[in-house]
mmCIF file of C-alpha atoms in Angstrom:
data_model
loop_
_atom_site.group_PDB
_atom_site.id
_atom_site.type_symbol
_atom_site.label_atom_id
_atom_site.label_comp_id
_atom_site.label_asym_id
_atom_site.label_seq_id
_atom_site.Cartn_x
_atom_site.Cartn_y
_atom_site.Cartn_z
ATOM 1 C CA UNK A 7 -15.173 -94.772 110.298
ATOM 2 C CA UNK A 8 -15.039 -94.696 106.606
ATOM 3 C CA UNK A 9 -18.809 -94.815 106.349
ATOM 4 C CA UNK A 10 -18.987 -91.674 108.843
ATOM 5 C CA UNK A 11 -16.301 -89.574 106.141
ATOM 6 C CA UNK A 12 -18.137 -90.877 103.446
ATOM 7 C CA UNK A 13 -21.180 -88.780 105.210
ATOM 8 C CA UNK A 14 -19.541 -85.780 106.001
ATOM 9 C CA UNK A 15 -18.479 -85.195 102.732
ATOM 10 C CA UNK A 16 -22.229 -85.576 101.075
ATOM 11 C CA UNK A 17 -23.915 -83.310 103.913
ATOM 12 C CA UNK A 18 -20.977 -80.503 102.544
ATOM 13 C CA UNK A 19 -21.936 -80.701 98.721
ATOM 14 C CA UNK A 20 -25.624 -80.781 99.660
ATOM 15 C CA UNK A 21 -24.903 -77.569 101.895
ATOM 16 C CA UNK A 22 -22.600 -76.174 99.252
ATOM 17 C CA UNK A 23 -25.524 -76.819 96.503
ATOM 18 C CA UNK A 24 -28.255 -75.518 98.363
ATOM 19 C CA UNK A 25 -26.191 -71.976 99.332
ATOM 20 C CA UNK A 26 -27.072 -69.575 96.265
ATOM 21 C CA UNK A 27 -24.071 -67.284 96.887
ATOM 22 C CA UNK A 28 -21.867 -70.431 96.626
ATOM 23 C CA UNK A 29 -23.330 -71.192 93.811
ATOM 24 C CA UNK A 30 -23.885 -68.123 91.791
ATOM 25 C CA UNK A 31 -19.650 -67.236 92.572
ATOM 26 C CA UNK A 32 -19.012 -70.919 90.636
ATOM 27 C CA UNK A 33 -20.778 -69.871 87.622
ATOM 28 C CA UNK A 34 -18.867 -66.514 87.390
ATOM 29 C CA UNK A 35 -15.615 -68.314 87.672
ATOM 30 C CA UNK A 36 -17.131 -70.334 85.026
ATOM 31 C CA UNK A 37 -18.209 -67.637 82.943
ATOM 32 C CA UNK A 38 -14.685 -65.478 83.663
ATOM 33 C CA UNK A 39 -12.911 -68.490 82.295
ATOM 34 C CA UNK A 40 -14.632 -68.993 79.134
ATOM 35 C CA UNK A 41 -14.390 -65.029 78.392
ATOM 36 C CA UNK A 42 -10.859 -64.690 79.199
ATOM 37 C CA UNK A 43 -9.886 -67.874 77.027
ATOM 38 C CA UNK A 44 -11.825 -66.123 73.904
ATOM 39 C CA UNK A 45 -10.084 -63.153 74.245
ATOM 40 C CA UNK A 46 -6.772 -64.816 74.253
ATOM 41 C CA UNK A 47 -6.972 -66.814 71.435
ATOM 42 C CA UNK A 48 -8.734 -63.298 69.478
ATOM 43 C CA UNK A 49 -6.023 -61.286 70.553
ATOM 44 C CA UNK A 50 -3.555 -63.532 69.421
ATOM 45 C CA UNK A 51 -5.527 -63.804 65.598
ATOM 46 C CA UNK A 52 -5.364 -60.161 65.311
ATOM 47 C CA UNK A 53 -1.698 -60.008 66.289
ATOM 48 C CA UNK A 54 -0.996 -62.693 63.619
ATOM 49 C CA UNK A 55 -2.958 -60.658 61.577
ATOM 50 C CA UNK A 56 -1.543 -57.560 62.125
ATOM 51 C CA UNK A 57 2.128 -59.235 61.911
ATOM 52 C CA UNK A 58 1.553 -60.343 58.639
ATOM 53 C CA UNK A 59 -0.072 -57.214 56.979
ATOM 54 C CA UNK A 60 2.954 -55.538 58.538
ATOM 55 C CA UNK A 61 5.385 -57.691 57.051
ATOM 56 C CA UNK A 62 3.816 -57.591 53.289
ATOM 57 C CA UNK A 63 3.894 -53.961 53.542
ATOM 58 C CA UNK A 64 7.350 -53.869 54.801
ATOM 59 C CA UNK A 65 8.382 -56.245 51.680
ATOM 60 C CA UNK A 66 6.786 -53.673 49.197
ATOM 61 C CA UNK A 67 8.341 -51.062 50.183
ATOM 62 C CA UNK A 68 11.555 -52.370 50.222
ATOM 63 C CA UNK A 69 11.920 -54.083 46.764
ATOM 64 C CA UNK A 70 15.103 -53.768 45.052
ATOM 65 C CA UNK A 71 15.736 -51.482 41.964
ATOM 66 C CA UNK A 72 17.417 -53.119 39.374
ATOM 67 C CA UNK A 73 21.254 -51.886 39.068
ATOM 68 C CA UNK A 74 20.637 -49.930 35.777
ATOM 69 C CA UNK A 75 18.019 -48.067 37.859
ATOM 70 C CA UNK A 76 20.248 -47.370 40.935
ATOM 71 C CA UNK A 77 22.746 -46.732 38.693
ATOM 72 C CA UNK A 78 20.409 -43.742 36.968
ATOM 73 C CA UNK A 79 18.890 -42.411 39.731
ATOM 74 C CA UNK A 80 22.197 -41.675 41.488
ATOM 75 C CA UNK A 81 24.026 -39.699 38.979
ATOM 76 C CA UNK A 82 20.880 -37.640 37.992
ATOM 77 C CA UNK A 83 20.688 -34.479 38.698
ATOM 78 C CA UNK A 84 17.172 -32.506 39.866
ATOM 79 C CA UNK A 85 15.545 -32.864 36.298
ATOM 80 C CA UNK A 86 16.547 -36.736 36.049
ATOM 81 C CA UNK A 87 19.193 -35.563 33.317
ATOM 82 C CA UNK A 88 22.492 -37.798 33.289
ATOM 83 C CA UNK A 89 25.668 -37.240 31.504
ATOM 84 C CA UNK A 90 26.613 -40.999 30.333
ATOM 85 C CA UNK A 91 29.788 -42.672 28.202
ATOM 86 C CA UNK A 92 30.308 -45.854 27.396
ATOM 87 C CA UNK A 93 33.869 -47.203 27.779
ATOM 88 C CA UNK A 94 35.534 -50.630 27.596
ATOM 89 C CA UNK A 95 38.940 -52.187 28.146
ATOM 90 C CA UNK A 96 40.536 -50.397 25.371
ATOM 91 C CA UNK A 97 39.385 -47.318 26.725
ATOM 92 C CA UNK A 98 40.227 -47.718 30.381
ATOM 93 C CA UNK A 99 43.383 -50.130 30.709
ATOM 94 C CA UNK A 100 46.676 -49.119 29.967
ATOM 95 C CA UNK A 101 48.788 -50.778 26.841
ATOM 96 C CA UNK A 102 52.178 -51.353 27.434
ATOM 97 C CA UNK A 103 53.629 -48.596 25.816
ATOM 98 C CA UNK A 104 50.970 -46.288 26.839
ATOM 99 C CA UNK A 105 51.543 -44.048 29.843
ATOM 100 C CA UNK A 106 47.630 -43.041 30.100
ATOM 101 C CA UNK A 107 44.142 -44.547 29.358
ATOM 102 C CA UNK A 108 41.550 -42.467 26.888
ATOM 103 C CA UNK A 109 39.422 -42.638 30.620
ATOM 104 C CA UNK A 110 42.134 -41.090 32.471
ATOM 105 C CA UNK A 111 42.205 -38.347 29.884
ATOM 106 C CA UNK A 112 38.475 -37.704 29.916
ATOM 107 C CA UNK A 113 38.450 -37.710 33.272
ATOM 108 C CA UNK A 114 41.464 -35.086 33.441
ATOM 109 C CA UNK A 115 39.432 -32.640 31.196
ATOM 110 C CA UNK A 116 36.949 -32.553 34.296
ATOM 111 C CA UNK A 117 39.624 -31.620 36.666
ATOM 112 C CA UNK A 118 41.245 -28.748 34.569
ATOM 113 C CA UNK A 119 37.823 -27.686 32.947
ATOM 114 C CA UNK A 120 35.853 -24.642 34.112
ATOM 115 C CA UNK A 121 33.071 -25.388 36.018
ATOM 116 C CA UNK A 122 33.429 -29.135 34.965
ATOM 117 C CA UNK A 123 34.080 -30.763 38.250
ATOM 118 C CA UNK A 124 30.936 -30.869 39.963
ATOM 119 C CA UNK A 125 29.552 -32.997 36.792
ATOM 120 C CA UNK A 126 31.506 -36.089 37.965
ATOM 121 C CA UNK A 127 28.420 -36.169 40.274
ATOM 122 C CA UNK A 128 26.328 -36.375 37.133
ATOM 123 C CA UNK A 129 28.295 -38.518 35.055
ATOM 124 C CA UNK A 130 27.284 -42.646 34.399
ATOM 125 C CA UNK A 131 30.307 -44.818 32.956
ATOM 126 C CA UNK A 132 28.744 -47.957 31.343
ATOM 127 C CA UNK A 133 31.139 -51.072 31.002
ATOM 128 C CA UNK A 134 31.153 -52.839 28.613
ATOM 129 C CA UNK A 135 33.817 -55.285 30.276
ATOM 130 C CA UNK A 136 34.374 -56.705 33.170
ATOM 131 C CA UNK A 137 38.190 -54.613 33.116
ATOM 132 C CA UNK A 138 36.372 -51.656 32.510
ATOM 133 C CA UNK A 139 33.897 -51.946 35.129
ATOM 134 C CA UNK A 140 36.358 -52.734 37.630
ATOM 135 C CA UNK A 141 38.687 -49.476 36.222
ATOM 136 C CA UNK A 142 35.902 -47.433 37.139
ATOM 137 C CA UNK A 143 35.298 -48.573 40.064
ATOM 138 C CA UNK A 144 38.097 -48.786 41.596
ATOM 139 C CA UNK A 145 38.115 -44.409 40.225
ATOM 140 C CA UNK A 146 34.949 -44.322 42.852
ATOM 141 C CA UNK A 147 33.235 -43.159 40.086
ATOM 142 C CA UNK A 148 29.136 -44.246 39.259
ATOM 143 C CA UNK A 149 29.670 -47.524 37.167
ATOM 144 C CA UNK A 150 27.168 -49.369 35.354
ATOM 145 C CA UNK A 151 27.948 -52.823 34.157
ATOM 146 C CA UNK A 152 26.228 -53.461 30.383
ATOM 147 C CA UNK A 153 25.617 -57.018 29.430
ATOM 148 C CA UNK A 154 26.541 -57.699 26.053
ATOM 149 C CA UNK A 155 25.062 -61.391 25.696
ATOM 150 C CA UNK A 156 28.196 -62.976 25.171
ATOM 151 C CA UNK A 157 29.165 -60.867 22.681
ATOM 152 C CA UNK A 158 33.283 -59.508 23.767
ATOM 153 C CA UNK A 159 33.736 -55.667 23.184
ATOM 154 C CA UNK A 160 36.805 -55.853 25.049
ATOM 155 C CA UNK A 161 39.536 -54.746 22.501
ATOM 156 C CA UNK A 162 40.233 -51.966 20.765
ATOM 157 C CA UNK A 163 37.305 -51.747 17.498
ATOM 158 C CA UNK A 164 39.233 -50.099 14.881
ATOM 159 C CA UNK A 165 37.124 -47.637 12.917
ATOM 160 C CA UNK A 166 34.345 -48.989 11.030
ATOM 161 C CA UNK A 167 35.321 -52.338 11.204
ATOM 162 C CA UNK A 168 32.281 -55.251 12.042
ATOM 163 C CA UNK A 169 32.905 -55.305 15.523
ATOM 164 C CA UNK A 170 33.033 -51.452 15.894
ATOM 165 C CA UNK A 171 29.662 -51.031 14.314
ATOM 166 C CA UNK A 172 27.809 -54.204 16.491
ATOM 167 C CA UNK A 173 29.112 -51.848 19.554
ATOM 168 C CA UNK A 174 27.891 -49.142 18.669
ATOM 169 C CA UNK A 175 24.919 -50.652 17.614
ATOM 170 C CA UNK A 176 24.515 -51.692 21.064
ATOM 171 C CA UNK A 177 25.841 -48.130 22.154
ATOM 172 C CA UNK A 178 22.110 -47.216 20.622
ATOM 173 C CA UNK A 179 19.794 -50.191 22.388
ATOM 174 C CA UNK A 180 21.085 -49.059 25.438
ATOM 175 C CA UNK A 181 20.492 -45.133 25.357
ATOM 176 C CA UNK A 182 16.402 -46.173 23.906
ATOM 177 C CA UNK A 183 15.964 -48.343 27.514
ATOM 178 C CA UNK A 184 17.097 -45.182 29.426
ATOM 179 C CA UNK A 185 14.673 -42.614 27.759
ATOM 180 C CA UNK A 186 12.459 -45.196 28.309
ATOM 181 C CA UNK A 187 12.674 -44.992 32.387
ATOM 182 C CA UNK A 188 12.205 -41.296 31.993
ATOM 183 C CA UNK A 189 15.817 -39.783 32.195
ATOM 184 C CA UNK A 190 17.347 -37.147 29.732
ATOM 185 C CA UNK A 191 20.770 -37.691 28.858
ATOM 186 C CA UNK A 192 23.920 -35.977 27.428
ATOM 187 C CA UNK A 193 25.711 -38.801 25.754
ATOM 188 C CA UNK A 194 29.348 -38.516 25.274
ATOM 189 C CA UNK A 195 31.691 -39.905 23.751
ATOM 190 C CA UNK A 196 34.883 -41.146 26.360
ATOM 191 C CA UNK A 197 37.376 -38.971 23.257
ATOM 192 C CA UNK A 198 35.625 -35.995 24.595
ATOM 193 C CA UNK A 199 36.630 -33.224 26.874
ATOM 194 C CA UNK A 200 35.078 -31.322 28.954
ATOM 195 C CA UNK A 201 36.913 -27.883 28.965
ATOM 196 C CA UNK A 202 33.557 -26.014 29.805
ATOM 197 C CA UNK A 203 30.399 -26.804 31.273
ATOM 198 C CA UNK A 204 28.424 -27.459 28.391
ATOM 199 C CA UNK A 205 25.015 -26.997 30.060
ATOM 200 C CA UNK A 206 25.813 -23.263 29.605
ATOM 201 C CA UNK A 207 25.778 -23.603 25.554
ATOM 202 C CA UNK A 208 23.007 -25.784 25.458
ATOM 203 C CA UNK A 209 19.333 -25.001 25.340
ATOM 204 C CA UNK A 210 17.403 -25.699 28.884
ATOM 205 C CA UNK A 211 14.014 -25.315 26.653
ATOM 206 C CA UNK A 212 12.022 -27.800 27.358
ATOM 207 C CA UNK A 213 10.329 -28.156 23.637
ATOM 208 C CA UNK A 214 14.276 -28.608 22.763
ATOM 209 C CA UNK A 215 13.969 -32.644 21.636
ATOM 210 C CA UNK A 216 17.399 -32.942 20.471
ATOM 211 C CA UNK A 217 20.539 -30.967 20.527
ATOM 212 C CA UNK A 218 23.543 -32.308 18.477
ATOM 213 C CA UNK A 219 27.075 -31.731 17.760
ATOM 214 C CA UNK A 220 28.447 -31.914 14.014
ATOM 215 C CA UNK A 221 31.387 -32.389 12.363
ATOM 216 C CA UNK A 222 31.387 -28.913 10.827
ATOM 217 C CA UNK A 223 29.074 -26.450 11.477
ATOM 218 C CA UNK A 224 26.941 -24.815 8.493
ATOM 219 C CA UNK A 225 26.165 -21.357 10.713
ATOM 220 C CA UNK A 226 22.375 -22.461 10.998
ATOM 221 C CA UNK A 227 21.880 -24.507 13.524
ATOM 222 C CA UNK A 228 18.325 -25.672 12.309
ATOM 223 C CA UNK A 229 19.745 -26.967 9.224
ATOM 224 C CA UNK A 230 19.366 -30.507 8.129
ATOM 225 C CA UNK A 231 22.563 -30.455 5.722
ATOM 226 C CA UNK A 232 24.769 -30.503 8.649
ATOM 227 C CA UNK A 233 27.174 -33.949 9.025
ATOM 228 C CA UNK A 234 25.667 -35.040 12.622
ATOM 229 C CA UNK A 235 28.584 -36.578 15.358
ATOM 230 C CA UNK A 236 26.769 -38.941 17.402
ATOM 231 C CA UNK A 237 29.604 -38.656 19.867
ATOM 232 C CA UNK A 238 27.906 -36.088 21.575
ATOM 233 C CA UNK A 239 24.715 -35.054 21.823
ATOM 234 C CA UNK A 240 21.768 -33.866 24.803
ATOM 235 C CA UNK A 241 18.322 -35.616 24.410
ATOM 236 C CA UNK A 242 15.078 -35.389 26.408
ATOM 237 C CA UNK A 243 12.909 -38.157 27.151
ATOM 238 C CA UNK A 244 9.519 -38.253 25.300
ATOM 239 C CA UNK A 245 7.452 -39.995 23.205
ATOM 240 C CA UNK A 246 9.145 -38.357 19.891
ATOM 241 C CA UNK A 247 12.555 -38.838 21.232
ATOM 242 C CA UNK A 248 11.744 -42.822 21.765
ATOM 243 C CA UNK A 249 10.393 -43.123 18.521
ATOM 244 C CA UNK A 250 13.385 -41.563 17.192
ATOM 245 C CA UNK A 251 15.929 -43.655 18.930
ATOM 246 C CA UNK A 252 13.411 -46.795 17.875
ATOM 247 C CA UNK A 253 13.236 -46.028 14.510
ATOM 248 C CA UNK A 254 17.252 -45.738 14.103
ATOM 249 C CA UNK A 255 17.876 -48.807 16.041
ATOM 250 C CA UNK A 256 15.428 -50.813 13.991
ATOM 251 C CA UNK A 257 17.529 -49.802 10.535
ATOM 252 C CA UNK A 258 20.335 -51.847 11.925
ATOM 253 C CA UNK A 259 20.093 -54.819 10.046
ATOM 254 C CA UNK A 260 19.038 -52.698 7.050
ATOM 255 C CA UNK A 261 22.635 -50.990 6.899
ATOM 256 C CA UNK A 262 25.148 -53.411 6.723
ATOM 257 C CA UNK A 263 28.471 -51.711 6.438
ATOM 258 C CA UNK A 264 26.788 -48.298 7.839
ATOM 259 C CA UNK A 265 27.130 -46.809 11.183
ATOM 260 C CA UNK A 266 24.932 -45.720 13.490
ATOM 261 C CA UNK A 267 25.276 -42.050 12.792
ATOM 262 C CA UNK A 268 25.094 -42.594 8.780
ATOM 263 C CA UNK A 269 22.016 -44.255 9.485
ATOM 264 C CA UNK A 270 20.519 -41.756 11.737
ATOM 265 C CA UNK A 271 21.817 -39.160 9.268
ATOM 266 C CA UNK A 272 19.973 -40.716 6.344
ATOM 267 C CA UNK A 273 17.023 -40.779 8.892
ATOM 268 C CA UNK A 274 17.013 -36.744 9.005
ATOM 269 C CA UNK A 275 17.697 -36.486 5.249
ATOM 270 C CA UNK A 276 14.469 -38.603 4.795
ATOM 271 C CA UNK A 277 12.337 -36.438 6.890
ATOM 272 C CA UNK A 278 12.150 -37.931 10.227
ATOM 273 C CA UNK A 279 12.496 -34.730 11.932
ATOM 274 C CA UNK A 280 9.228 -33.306 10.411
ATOM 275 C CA UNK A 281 7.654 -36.839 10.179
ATOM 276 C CA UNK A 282 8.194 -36.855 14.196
ATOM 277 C CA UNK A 283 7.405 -33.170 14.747
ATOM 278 C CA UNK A 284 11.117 -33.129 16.615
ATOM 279 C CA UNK A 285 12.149 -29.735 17.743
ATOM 280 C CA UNK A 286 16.254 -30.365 16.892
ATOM 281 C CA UNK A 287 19.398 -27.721 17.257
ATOM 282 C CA UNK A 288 22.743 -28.661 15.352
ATOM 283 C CA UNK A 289 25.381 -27.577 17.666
ATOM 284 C CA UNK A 290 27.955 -24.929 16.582
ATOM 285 C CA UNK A 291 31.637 -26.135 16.368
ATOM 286 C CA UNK A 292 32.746 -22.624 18.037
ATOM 287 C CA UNK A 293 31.394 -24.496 21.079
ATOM 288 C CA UNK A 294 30.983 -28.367 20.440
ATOM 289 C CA UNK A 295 34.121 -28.568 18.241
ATOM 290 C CA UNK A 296 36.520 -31.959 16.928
ATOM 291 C CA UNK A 297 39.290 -32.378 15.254
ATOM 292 C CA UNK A 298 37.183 -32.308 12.029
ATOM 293 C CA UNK A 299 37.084 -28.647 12.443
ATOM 294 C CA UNK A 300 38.190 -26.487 15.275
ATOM 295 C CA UNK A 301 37.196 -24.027 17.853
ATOM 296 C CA UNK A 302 38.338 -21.041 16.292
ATOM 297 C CA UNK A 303 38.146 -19.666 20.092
ATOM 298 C CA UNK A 304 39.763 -21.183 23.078
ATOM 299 C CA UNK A 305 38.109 -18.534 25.242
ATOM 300 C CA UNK A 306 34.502 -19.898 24.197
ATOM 301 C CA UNK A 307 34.910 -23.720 23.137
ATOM 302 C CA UNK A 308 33.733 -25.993 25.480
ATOM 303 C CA UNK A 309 34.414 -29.865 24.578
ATOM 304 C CA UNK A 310 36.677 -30.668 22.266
ATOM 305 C CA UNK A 311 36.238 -34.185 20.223
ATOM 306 C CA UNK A 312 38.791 -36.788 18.502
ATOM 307 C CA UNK A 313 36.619 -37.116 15.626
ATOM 308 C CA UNK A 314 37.780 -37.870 12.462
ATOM 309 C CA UNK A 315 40.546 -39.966 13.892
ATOM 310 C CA UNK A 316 41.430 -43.758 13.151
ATOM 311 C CA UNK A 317 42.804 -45.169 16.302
ATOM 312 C CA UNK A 318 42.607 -44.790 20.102
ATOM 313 C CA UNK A 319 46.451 -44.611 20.495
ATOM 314 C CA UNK A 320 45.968 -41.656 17.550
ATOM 315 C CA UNK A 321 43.549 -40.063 19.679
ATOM 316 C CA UNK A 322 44.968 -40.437 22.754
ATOM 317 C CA UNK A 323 48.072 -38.939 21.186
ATOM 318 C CA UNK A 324 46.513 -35.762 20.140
ATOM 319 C CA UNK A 325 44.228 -35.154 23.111
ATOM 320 C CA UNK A 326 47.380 -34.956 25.281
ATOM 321 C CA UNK A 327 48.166 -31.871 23.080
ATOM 322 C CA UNK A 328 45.050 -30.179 23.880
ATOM 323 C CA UNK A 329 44.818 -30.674 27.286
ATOM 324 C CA UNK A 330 48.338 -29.117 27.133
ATOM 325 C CA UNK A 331 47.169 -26.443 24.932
ATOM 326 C CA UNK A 332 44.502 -25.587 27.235
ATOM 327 C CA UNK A 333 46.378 -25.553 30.272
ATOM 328 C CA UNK A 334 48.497 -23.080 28.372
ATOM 329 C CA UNK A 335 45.311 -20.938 27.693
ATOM 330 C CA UNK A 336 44.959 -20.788 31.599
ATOM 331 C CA UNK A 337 47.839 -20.044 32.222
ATOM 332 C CA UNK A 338 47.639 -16.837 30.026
ATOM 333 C CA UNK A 339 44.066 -15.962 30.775
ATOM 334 C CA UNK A 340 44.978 -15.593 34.612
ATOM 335 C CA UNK A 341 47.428 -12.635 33.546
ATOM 336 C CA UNK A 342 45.854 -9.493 32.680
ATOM 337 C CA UNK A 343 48.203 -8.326 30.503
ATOM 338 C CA UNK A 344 48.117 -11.367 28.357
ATOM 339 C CA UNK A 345 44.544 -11.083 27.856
ATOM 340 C CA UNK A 346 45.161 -9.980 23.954
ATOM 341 C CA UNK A 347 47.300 -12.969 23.656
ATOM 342 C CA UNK A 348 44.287 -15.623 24.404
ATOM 343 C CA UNK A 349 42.764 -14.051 21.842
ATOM 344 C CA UNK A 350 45.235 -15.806 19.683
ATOM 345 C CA UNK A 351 45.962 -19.022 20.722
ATOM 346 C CA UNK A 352 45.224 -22.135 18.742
ATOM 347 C CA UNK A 353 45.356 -25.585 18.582
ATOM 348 C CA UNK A 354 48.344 -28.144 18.175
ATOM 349 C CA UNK A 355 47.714 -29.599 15.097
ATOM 350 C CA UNK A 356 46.271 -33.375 15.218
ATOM 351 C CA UNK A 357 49.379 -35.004 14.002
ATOM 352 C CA UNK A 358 48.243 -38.549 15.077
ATOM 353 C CA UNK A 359 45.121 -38.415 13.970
ATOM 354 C CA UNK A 360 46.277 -37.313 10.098
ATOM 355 C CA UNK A 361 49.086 -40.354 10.129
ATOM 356 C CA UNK A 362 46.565 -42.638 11.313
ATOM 357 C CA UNK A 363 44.526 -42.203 8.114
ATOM 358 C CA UNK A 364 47.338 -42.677 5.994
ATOM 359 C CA UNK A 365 48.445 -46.170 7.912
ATOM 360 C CA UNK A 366 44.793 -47.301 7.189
ATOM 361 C CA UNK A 367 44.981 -46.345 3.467
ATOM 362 C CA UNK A 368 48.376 -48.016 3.433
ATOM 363 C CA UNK A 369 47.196 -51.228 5.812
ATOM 364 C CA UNK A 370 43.882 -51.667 2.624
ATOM 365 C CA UNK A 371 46.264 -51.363 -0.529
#
């Protein structure tokens, strides 16, 4: 029985051989299988492939910008120019005494300005403190966090004291990295307000290098006499400019018990403007004016800067007189029939500011 199975099965294969159609369909299914395996294991290489490439292009184009970066690119307006200060604790927290900040001040002159609130859109606070970064942000304003290498610029810096000058000093490095990345800026100091739009006054030339305020104005604005105030200023970013901002910051071990803003002024005395081939406006104090010397005009000043002042309770002090002073100007200016009365308004006088000199010649002898 076994023998006779064993037989069938061998007549079938020798059948099954010697049928070509038989045969030729087992070599297709043969041939199908090979094919289809190849194009498997291709199909899944170019996937990988194509996976991969996807994924590196994907990382590229989402690489982070550094914060300063962010930071730049979201206050600046359509010709990457940014209006930046620089504040720290002193500046933004409250003492006990005080009922106001120097920041909440600044930031008032915004609000009652002319034309002065759509700049908060344009305006960069740097920290130098973790206090003050967290002040401003917790304004919702655009905050950028400056390392200071361990260095604590915290507390109030009295008025040319060491600590005052390393600040400012680092005030300077600062501003040279963002001309660097391409952005004009109107620096400003925080004991500045912004009763106008400035952009108005200032030159939208594009040759214009440099346009600063001084501490009085010499009715020539291209003169080189002037007494610069680096606590405002606009600047556009070039080659010259960078140079410029180089040149000054690489004096500061070369000035001990100078400024900033004496050095840069012994800079221009010395030629650099020429030397550079800097196209530079001094501003007029009509406009740009301090407390060193005064708008003579409320109805054409613009900002309005504690300079010449000691102290930031001095300054705060005054400035709450000429926000009050200008709110008075309003008030006038919206009746017709005061209009001749504007014309004769002026400032508070800067009653802090004077005492505060004469504690500081009293506090050194």
């Amino acid at each position: 029985m076994v023998q006779k199975h064993q037989n069938t099965r061998m007549d079938f294969v020798k059948h099954s051989i010697g049928n070509p159609a038989l045969l030729l369909f087992f070599l297709f299914g043969f041939f199908y299988l090979c094919i289809w395996s190849s194009s498997i294991t291709n199909s899944f290489s170019v996937f990988q492939k194509e996976s991969l490439a996807a994924l590196s292009n994907t990382s590229n184009i989402h690489v982070p910008q550094d914060d300063l970066e962010e930071a730049l690119s979201k206050a600046s307006m359509a010709d990457k120019t940014v209006i930046i200060t620089i504040i720290n604790q002193a500046y933004a927290d409250q003492d006990i005494k005080a009922d106001t900040t120097m920041l909440d001040l600044f930031l008032e002159s915004f609000w009652l300005g002319e034309n002065t609130r759509p700049l908060l859109d344009n305006l960069l606070i740097v920290a130098m403190d973790q206090t003050a970064y967290d002040r401003c942000l917790f304004r919702r304003l655009n905050c950028y966090m400056l390392k200071t290498d361990g260095l604590d610029f915290g507390g109030e810096k009295v008025y040319m004291s060491e600590d005052f000058i390393k600040m400012m000093w680092r005030r300077t490095q600062f501003l040279i990295e963002v001309l660097k990345r391409g952005y004009n800026f109107i620096f400003t100091d925080t004991d500045v307000m912004w009763l106008r739009n400035p952009l108005v006054r200032l030159s939208t030339n594009e040759t214009k290098d440099l346009q600063i305020s001084t501490d009085k104005f010499l009715g020539d604005s291209q003169s080189e006499k002037h007494l610069i105030n680096t606590g405002f200023y606009y600047i556009r970013s070039n080659n010259k400019t960078i140079k410029l901002l180089e040149k000054w910051y690489a004096m500061k071990d070369n000035s001990t018990g100078q400024k900033e803003q004496d050095v840069l002024l012994n800079l221009i005395g010395g030629g650099i403007i020429r030397e550079l081939n800097l196209s530079v406006s001094f501003l007029d104090t009509l406009y740009f004016s301090g407390f060193c010397q005064d708008s003579g005009d409320l109805r054409a000043v613009a900002t309005v800067h504690a300079n010449c002042c000691r102290s930031i309770s001095a300054k705060v002090n005054d400035l709450k007189a000429v926000l009050r002073d200008w709110k008075r100007f309003k008030k006038y200016a919206s009746y017709k029939r005061l209009a001749n009365v504007t014309a004769n308004l002026r400032w508070s006088f800067h009653w802090g500011c004077y005492k505060s000199w004469k504690v500081a010649n009293t506090n050194m002898g």
